mmCIF file with all atom_site columns, C-alpha atoms in Angstrom:
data_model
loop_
_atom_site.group_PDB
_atom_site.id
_atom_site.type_symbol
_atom_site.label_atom_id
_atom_site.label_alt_id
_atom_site.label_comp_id
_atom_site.label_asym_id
_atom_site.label_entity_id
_atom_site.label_seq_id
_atom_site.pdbx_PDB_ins_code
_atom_site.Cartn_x
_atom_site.Cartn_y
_atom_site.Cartn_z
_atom_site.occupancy
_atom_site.B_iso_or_equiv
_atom_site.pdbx_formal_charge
_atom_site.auth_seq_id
_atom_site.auth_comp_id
_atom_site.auth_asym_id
_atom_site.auth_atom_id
_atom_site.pdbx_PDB_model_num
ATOM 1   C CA . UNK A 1 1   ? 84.897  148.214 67.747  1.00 0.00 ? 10  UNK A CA 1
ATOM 2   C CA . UNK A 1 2   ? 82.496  147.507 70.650  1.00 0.00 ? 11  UNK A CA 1
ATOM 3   C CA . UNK A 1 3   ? 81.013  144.827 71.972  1.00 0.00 ? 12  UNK A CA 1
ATOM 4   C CA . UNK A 1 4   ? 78.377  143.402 74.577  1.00 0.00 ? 13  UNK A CA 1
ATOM 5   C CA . UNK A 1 5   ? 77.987  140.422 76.014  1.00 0.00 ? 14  UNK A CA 1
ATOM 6   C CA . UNK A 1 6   ? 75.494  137.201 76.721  1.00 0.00 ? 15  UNK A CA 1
ATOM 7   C CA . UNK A 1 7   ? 75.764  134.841 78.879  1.00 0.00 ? 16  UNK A CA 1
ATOM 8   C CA . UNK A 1 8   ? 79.282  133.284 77.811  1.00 0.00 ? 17  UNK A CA 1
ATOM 9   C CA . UNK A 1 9   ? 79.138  135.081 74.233  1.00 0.00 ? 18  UNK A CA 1
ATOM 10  C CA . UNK A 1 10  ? 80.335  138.006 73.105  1.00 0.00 ? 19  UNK A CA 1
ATOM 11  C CA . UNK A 1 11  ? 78.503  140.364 70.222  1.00 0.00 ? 20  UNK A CA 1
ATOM 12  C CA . UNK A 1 12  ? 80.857  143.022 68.564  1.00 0.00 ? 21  UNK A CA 1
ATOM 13  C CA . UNK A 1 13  ? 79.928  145.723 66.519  1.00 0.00 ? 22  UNK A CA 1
ATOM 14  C CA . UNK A 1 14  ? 82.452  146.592 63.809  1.00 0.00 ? 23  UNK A CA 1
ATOM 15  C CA . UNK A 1 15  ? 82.988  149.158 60.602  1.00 0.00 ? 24  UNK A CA 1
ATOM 16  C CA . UNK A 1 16  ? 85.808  147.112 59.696  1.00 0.00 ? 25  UNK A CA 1
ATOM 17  C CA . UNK A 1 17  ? 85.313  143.749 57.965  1.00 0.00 ? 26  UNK A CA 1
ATOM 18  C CA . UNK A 1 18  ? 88.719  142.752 58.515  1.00 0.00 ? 27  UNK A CA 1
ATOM 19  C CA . UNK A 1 19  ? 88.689  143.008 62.015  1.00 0.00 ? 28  UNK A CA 1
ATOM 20  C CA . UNK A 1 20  ? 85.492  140.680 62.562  1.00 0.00 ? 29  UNK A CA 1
ATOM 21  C CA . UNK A 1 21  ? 85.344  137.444 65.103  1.00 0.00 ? 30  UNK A CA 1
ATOM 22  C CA . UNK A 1 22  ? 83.413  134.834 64.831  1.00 0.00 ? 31  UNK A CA 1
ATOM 23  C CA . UNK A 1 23  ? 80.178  134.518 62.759  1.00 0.00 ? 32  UNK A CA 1
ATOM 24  C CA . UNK A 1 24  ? 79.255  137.805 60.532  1.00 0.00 ? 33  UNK A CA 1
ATOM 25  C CA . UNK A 1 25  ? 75.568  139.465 60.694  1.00 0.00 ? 34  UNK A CA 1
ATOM 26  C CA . UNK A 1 26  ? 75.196  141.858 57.768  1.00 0.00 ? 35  UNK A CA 1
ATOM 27  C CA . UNK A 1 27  ? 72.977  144.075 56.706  1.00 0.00 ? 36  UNK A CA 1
ATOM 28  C CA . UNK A 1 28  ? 73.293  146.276 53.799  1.00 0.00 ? 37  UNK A CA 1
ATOM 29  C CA . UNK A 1 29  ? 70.111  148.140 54.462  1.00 0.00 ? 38  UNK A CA 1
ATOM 30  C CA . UNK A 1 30  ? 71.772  149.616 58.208  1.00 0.00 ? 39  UNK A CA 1
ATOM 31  C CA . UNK A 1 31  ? 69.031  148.454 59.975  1.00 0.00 ? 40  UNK A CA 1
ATOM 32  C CA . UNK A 1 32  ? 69.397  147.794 64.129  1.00 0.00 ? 41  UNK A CA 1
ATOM 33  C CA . UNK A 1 33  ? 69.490  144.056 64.380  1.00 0.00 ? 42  UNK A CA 1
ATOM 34  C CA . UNK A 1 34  ? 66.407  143.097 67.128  1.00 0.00 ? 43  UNK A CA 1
ATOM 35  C CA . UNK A 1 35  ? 67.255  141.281 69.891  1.00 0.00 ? 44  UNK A CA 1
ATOM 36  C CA . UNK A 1 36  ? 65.642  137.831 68.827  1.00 0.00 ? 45  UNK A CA 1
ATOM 37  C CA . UNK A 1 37  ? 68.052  138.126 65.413  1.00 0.00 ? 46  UNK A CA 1
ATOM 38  C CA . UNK A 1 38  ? 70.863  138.469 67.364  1.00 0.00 ? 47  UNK A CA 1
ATOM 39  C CA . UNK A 1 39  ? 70.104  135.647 69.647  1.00 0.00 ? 48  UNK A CA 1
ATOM 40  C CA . UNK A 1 40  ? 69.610  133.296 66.914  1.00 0.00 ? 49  UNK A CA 1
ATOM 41  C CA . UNK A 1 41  ? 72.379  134.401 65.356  1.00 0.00 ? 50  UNK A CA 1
ATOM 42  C CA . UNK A 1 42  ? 74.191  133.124 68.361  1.00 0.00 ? 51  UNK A CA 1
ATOM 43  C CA . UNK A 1 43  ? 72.466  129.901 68.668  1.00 0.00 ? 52  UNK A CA 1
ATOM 44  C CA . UNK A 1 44  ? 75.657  127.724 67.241  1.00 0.00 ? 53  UNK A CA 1
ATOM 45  C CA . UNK A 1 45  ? 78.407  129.913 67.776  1.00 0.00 ? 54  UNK A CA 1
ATOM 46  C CA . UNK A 1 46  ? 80.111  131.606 70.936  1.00 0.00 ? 55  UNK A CA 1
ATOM 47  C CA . UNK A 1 47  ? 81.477  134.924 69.101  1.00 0.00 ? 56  UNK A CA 1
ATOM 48  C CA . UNK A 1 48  ? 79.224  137.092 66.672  1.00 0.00 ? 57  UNK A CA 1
ATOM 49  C CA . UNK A 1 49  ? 80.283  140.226 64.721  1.00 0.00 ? 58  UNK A CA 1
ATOM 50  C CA . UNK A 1 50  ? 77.408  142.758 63.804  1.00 0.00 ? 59  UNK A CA 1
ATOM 51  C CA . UNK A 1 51  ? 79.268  144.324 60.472  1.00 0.00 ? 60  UNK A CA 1
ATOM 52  C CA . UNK A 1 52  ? 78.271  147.603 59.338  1.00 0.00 ? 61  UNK A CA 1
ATOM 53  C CA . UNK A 1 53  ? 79.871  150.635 57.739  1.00 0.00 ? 62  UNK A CA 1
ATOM 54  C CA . UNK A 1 54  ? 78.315  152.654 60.170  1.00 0.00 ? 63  UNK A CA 1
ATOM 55  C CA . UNK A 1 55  ? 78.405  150.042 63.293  1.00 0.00 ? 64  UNK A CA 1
ATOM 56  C CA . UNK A 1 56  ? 78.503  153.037 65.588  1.00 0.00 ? 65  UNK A CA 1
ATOM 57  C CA . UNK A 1 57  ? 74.668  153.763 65.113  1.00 0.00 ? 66  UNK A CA 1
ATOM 58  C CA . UNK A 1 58  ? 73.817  150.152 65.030  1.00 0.00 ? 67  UNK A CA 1
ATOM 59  C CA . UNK A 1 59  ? 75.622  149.559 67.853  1.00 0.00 ? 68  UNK A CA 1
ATOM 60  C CA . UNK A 1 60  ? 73.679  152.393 69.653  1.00 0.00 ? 69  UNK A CA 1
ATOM 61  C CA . UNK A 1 61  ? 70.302  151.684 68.418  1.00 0.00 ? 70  UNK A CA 1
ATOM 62  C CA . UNK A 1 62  ? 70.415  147.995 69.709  1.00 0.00 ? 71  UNK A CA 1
ATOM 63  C CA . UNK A 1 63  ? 71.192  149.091 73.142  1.00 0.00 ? 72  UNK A CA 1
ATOM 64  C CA . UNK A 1 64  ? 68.477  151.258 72.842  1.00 0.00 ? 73  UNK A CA 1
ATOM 65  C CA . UNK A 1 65  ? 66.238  148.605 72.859  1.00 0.00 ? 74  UNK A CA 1
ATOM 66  C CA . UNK A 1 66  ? 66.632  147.437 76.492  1.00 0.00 ? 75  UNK A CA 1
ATOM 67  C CA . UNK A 1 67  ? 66.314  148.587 80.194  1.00 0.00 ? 76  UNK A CA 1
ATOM 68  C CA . UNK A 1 68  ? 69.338  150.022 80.998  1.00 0.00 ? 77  UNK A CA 1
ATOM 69  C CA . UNK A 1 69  ? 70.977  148.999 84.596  1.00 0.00 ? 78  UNK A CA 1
ATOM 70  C CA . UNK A 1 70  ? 73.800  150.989 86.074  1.00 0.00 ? 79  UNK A CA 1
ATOM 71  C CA . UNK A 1 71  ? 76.590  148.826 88.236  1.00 0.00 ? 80  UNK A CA 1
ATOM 72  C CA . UNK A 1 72  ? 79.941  148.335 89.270  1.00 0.00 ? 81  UNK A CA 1
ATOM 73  C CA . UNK A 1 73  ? 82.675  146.066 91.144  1.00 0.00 ? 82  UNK A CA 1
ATOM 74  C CA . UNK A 1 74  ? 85.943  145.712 91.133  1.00 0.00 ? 83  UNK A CA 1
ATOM 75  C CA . UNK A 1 75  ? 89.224  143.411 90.237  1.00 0.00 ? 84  UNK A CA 1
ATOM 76  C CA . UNK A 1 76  ? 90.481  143.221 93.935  1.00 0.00 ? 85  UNK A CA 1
ATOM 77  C CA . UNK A 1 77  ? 94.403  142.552 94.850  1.00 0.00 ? 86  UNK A CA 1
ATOM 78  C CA . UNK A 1 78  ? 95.466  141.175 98.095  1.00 0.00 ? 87  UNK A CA 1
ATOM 79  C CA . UNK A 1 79  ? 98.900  140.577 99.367  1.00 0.00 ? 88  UNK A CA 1
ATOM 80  C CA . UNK A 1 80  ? 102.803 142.129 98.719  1.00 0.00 ? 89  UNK A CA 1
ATOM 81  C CA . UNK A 1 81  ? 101.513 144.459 95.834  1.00 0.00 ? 90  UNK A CA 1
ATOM 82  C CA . UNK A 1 82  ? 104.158 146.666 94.957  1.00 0.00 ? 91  UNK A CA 1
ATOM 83  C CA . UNK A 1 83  ? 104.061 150.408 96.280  1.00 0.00 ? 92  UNK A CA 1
ATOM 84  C CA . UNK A 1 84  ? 103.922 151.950 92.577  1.00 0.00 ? 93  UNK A CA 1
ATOM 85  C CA . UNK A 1 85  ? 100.661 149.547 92.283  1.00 0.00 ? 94  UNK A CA 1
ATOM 86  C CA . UNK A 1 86  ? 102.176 147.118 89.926  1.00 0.00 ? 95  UNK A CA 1
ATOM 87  C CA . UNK A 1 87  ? 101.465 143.657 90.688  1.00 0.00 ? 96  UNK A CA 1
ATOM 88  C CA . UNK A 1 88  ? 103.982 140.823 92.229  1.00 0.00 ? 97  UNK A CA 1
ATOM 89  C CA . UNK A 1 89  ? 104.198 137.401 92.381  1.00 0.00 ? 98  UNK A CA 1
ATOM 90  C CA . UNK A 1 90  ? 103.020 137.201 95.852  1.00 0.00 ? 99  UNK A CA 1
ATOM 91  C CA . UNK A 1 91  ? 99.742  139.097 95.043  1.00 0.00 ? 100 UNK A CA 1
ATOM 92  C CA . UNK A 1 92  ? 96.660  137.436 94.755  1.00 0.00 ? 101 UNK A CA 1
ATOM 93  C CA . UNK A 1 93  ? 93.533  138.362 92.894  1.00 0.00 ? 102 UNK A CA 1
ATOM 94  C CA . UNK A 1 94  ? 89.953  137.789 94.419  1.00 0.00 ? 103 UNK A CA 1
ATOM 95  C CA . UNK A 1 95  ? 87.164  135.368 92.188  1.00 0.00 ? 104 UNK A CA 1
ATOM 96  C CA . UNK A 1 96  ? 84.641  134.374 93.386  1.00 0.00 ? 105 UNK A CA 1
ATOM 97  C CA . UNK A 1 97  ? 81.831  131.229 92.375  1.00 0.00 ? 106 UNK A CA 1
ATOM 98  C CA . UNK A 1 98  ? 78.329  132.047 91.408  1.00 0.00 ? 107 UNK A CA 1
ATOM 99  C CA . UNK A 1 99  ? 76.183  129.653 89.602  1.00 0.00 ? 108 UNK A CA 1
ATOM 100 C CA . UNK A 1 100 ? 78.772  127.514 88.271  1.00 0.00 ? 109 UNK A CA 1
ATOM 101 C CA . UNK A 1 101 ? 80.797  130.363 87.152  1.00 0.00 ? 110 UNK A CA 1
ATOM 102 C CA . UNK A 1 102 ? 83.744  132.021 88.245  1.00 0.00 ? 111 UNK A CA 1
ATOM 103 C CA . UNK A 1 103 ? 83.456  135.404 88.575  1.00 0.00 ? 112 UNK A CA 1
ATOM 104 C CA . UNK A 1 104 ? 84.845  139.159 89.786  1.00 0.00 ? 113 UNK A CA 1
ATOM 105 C CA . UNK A 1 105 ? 82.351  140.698 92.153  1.00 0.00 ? 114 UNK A CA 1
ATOM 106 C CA . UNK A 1 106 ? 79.516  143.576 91.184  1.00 0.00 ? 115 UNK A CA 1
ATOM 107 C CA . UNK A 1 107 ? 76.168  144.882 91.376  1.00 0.00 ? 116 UNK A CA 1
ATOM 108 C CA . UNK A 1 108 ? 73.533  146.885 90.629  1.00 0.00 ? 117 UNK A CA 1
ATOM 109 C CA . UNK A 1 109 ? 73.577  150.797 91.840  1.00 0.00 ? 118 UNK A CA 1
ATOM 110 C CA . UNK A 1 110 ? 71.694  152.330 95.004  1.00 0.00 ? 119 UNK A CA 1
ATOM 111 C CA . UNK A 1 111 ? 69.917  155.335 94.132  1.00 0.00 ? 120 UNK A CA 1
ATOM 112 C CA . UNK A 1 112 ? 72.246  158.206 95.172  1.00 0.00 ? 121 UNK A CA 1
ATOM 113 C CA . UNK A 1 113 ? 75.203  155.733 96.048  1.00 0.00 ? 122 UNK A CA 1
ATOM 114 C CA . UNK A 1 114 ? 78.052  156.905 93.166  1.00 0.00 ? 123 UNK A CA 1
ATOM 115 C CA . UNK A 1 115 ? 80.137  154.123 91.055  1.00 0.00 ? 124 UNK A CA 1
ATOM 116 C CA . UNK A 1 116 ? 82.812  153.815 93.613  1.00 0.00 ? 125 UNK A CA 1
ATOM 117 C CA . UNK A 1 117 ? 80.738  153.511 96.514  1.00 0.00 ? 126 UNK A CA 1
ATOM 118 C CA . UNK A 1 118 ? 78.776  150.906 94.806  1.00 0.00 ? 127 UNK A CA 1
ATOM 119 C CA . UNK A 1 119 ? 81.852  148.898 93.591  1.00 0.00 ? 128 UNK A CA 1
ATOM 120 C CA . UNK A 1 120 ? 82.660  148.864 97.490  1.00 0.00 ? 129 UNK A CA 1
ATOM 121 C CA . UNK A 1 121 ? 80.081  147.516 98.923  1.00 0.00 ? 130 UNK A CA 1
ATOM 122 C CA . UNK A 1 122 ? 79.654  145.234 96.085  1.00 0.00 ? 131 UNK A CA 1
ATOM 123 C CA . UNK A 1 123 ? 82.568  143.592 96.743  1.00 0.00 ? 132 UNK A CA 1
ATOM 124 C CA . UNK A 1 124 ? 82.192  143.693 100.659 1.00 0.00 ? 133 UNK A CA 1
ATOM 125 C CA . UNK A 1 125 ? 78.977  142.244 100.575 1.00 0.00 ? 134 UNK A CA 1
ATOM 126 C CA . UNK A 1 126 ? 79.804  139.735 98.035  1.00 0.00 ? 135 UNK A CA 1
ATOM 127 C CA . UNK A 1 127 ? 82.670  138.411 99.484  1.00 0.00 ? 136 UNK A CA 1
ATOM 128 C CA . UNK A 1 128 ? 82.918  139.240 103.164 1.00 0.00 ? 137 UNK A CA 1
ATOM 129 C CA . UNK A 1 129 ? 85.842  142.131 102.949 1.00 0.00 ? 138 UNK A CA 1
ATOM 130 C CA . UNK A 1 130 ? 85.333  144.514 105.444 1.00 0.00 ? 139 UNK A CA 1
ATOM 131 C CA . UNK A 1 131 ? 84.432  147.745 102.795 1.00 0.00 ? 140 UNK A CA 1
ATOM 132 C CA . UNK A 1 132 ? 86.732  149.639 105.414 1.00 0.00 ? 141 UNK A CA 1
ATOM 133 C CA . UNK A 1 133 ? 89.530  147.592 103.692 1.00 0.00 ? 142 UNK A CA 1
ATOM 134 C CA . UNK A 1 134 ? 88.833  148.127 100.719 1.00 0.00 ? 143 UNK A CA 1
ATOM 135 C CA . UNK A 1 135 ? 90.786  150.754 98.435  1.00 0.00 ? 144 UNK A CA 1
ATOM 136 C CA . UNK A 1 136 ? 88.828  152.078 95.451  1.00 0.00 ? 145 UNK A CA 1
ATOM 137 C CA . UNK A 1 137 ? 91.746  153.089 92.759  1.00 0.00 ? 146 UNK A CA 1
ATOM 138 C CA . UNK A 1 138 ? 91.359  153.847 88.904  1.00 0.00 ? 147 UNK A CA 1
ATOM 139 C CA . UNK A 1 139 ? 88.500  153.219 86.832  1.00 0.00 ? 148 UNK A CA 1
ATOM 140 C CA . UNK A 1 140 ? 89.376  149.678 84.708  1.00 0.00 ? 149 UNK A CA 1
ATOM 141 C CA . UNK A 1 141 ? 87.049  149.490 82.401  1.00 0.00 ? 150 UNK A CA 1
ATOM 142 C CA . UNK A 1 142 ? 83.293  149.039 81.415  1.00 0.00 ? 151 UNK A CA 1
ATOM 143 C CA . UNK A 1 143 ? 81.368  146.314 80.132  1.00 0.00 ? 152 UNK A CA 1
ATOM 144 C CA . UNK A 1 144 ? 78.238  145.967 79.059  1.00 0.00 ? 153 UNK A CA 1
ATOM 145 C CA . UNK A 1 145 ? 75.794  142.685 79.173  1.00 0.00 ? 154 UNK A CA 1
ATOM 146 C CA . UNK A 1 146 ? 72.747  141.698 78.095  1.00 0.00 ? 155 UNK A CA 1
ATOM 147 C CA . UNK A 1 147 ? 70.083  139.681 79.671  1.00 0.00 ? 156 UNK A CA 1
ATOM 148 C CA . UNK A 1 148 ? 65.986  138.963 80.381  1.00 0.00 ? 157 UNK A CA 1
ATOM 149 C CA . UNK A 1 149 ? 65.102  140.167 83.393  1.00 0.00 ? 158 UNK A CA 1
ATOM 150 C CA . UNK A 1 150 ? 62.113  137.452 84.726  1.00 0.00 ? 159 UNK A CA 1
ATOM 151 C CA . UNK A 1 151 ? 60.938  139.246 87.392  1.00 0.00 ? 160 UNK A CA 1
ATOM 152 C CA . UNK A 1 152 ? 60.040  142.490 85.532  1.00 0.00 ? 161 UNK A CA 1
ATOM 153 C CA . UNK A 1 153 ? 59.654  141.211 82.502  1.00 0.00 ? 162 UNK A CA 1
ATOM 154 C CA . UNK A 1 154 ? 61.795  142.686 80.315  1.00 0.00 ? 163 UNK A CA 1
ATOM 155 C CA . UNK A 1 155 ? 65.209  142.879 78.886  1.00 0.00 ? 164 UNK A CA 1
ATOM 156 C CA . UNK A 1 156 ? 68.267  144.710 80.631  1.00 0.00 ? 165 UNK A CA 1
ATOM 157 C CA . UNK A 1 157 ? 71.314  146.034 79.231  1.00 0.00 ? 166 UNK A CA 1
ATOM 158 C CA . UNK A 1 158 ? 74.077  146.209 82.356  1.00 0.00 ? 167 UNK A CA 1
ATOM 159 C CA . UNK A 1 159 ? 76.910  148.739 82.547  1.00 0.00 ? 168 UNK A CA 1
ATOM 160 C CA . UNK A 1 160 ? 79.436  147.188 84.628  1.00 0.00 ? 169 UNK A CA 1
ATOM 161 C CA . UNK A 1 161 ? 82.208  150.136 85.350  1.00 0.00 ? 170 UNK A CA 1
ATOM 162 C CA . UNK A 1 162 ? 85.127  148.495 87.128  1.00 0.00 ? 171 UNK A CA 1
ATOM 163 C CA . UNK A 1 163 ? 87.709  149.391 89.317  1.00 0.00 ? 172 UNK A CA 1
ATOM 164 C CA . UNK A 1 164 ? 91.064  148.901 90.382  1.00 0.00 ? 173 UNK A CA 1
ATOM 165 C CA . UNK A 1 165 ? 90.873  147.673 94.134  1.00 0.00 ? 174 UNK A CA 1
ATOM 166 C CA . UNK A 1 166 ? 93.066  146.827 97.015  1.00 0.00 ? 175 UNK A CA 1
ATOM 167 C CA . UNK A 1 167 ? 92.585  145.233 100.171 1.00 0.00 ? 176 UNK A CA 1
ATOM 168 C CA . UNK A 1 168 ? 94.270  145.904 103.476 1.00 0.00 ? 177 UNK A CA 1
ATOM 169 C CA . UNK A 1 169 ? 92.985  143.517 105.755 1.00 0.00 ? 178 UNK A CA 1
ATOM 170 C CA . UNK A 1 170 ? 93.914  139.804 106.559 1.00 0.00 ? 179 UNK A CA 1
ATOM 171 C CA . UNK A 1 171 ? 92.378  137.532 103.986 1.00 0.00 ? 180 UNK A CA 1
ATOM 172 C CA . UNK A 1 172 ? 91.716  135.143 107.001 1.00 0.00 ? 181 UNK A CA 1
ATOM 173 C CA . UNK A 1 173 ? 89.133  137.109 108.075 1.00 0.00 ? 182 UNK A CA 1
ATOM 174 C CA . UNK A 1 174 ? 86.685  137.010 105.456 1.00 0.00 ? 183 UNK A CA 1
ATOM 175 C CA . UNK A 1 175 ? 83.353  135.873 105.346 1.00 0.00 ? 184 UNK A CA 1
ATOM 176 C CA . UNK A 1 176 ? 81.763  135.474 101.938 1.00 0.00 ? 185 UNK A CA 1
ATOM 177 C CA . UNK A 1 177 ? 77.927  135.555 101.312 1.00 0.00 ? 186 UNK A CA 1
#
């Protein structure tokens, strides 16, 4: 199953009826649901399951119908983590608070800058951690959202890739944006 997100709603795409959230969007035809069904689909409901036998393609050929963006940031532990990486109770994960909503920090990738280095200085220049202290590990995960993008006009689909980070310095010093 995959899914993308909007806003605060999520959109999965599944072969499997018995495995669907939410409200179902069917087509028997197969055809790629267009952005503006989608949308309205979602208009009184929070969770929204695009049901196909073949959810794979339509999954594929609605992301084909926006701008894709390439980013990346990172889930960020501070404090007595563990030396095998597993977490403890005195560890503390960063959030941070961006229009109204809490959130991890990301952003869109430099030209020639690769995931990691982006998820870095995301997350440095985001939320004040010297990038020095900050340890890229393993690759999390990676989500994808969907959005209009006012200033060019168009819609984006974002690839988020996230990572695994540490950081070494002393919380005390940091200075968020």
């Amino acid at each position: 199953m995959k899914r993308v997100y909007y806003a605060d709603k999520v959109i999965f795409f599944s072969p499997d009826f018995q495995t669907s959230e939410g409200k179902v969007l069917f087509d028997p035809a197969g055809e790629v649901p267009t952005i503006e069904r989608v949308l309205k689909a979602l208009d009184d409901t929070h969770r929204l399951t695009v049901w196909s036998p073949d959810a794979e393609a339509l999954f594929e050929g609605f992301c084909a119908r926006f701008t894709p963006v390439e980013a990346a940031g990172g889930v960020v532990f501070c404090g007595d983590g563990a030396s095998d990486g597993s977490r403890t109770s005195g560890e503390r994960v960063l959030m941070i608070r961006r229009r109204g909503f809490w959130d991890l920090p990301k952003g869109h990738r430099e030209e020639g800058e690769s995931l990691p280095e982006c998820a870095a200085r995301e997350v440095s220049e985001e939320s004040g951690l010297a990038e020095a202290s900050l340890e890229v590990g393993a690759e999390i995960a990676d989500t994808l959202h969907f959005y209009w993008y006012e200033r060019a006009a168009r819609w984006e689909m974002k690839r988020t890739t996230w990572y695994a980070m540490r950081y070494g310095g002393d919380p005390a010093d940091v200075a968020p944006q």
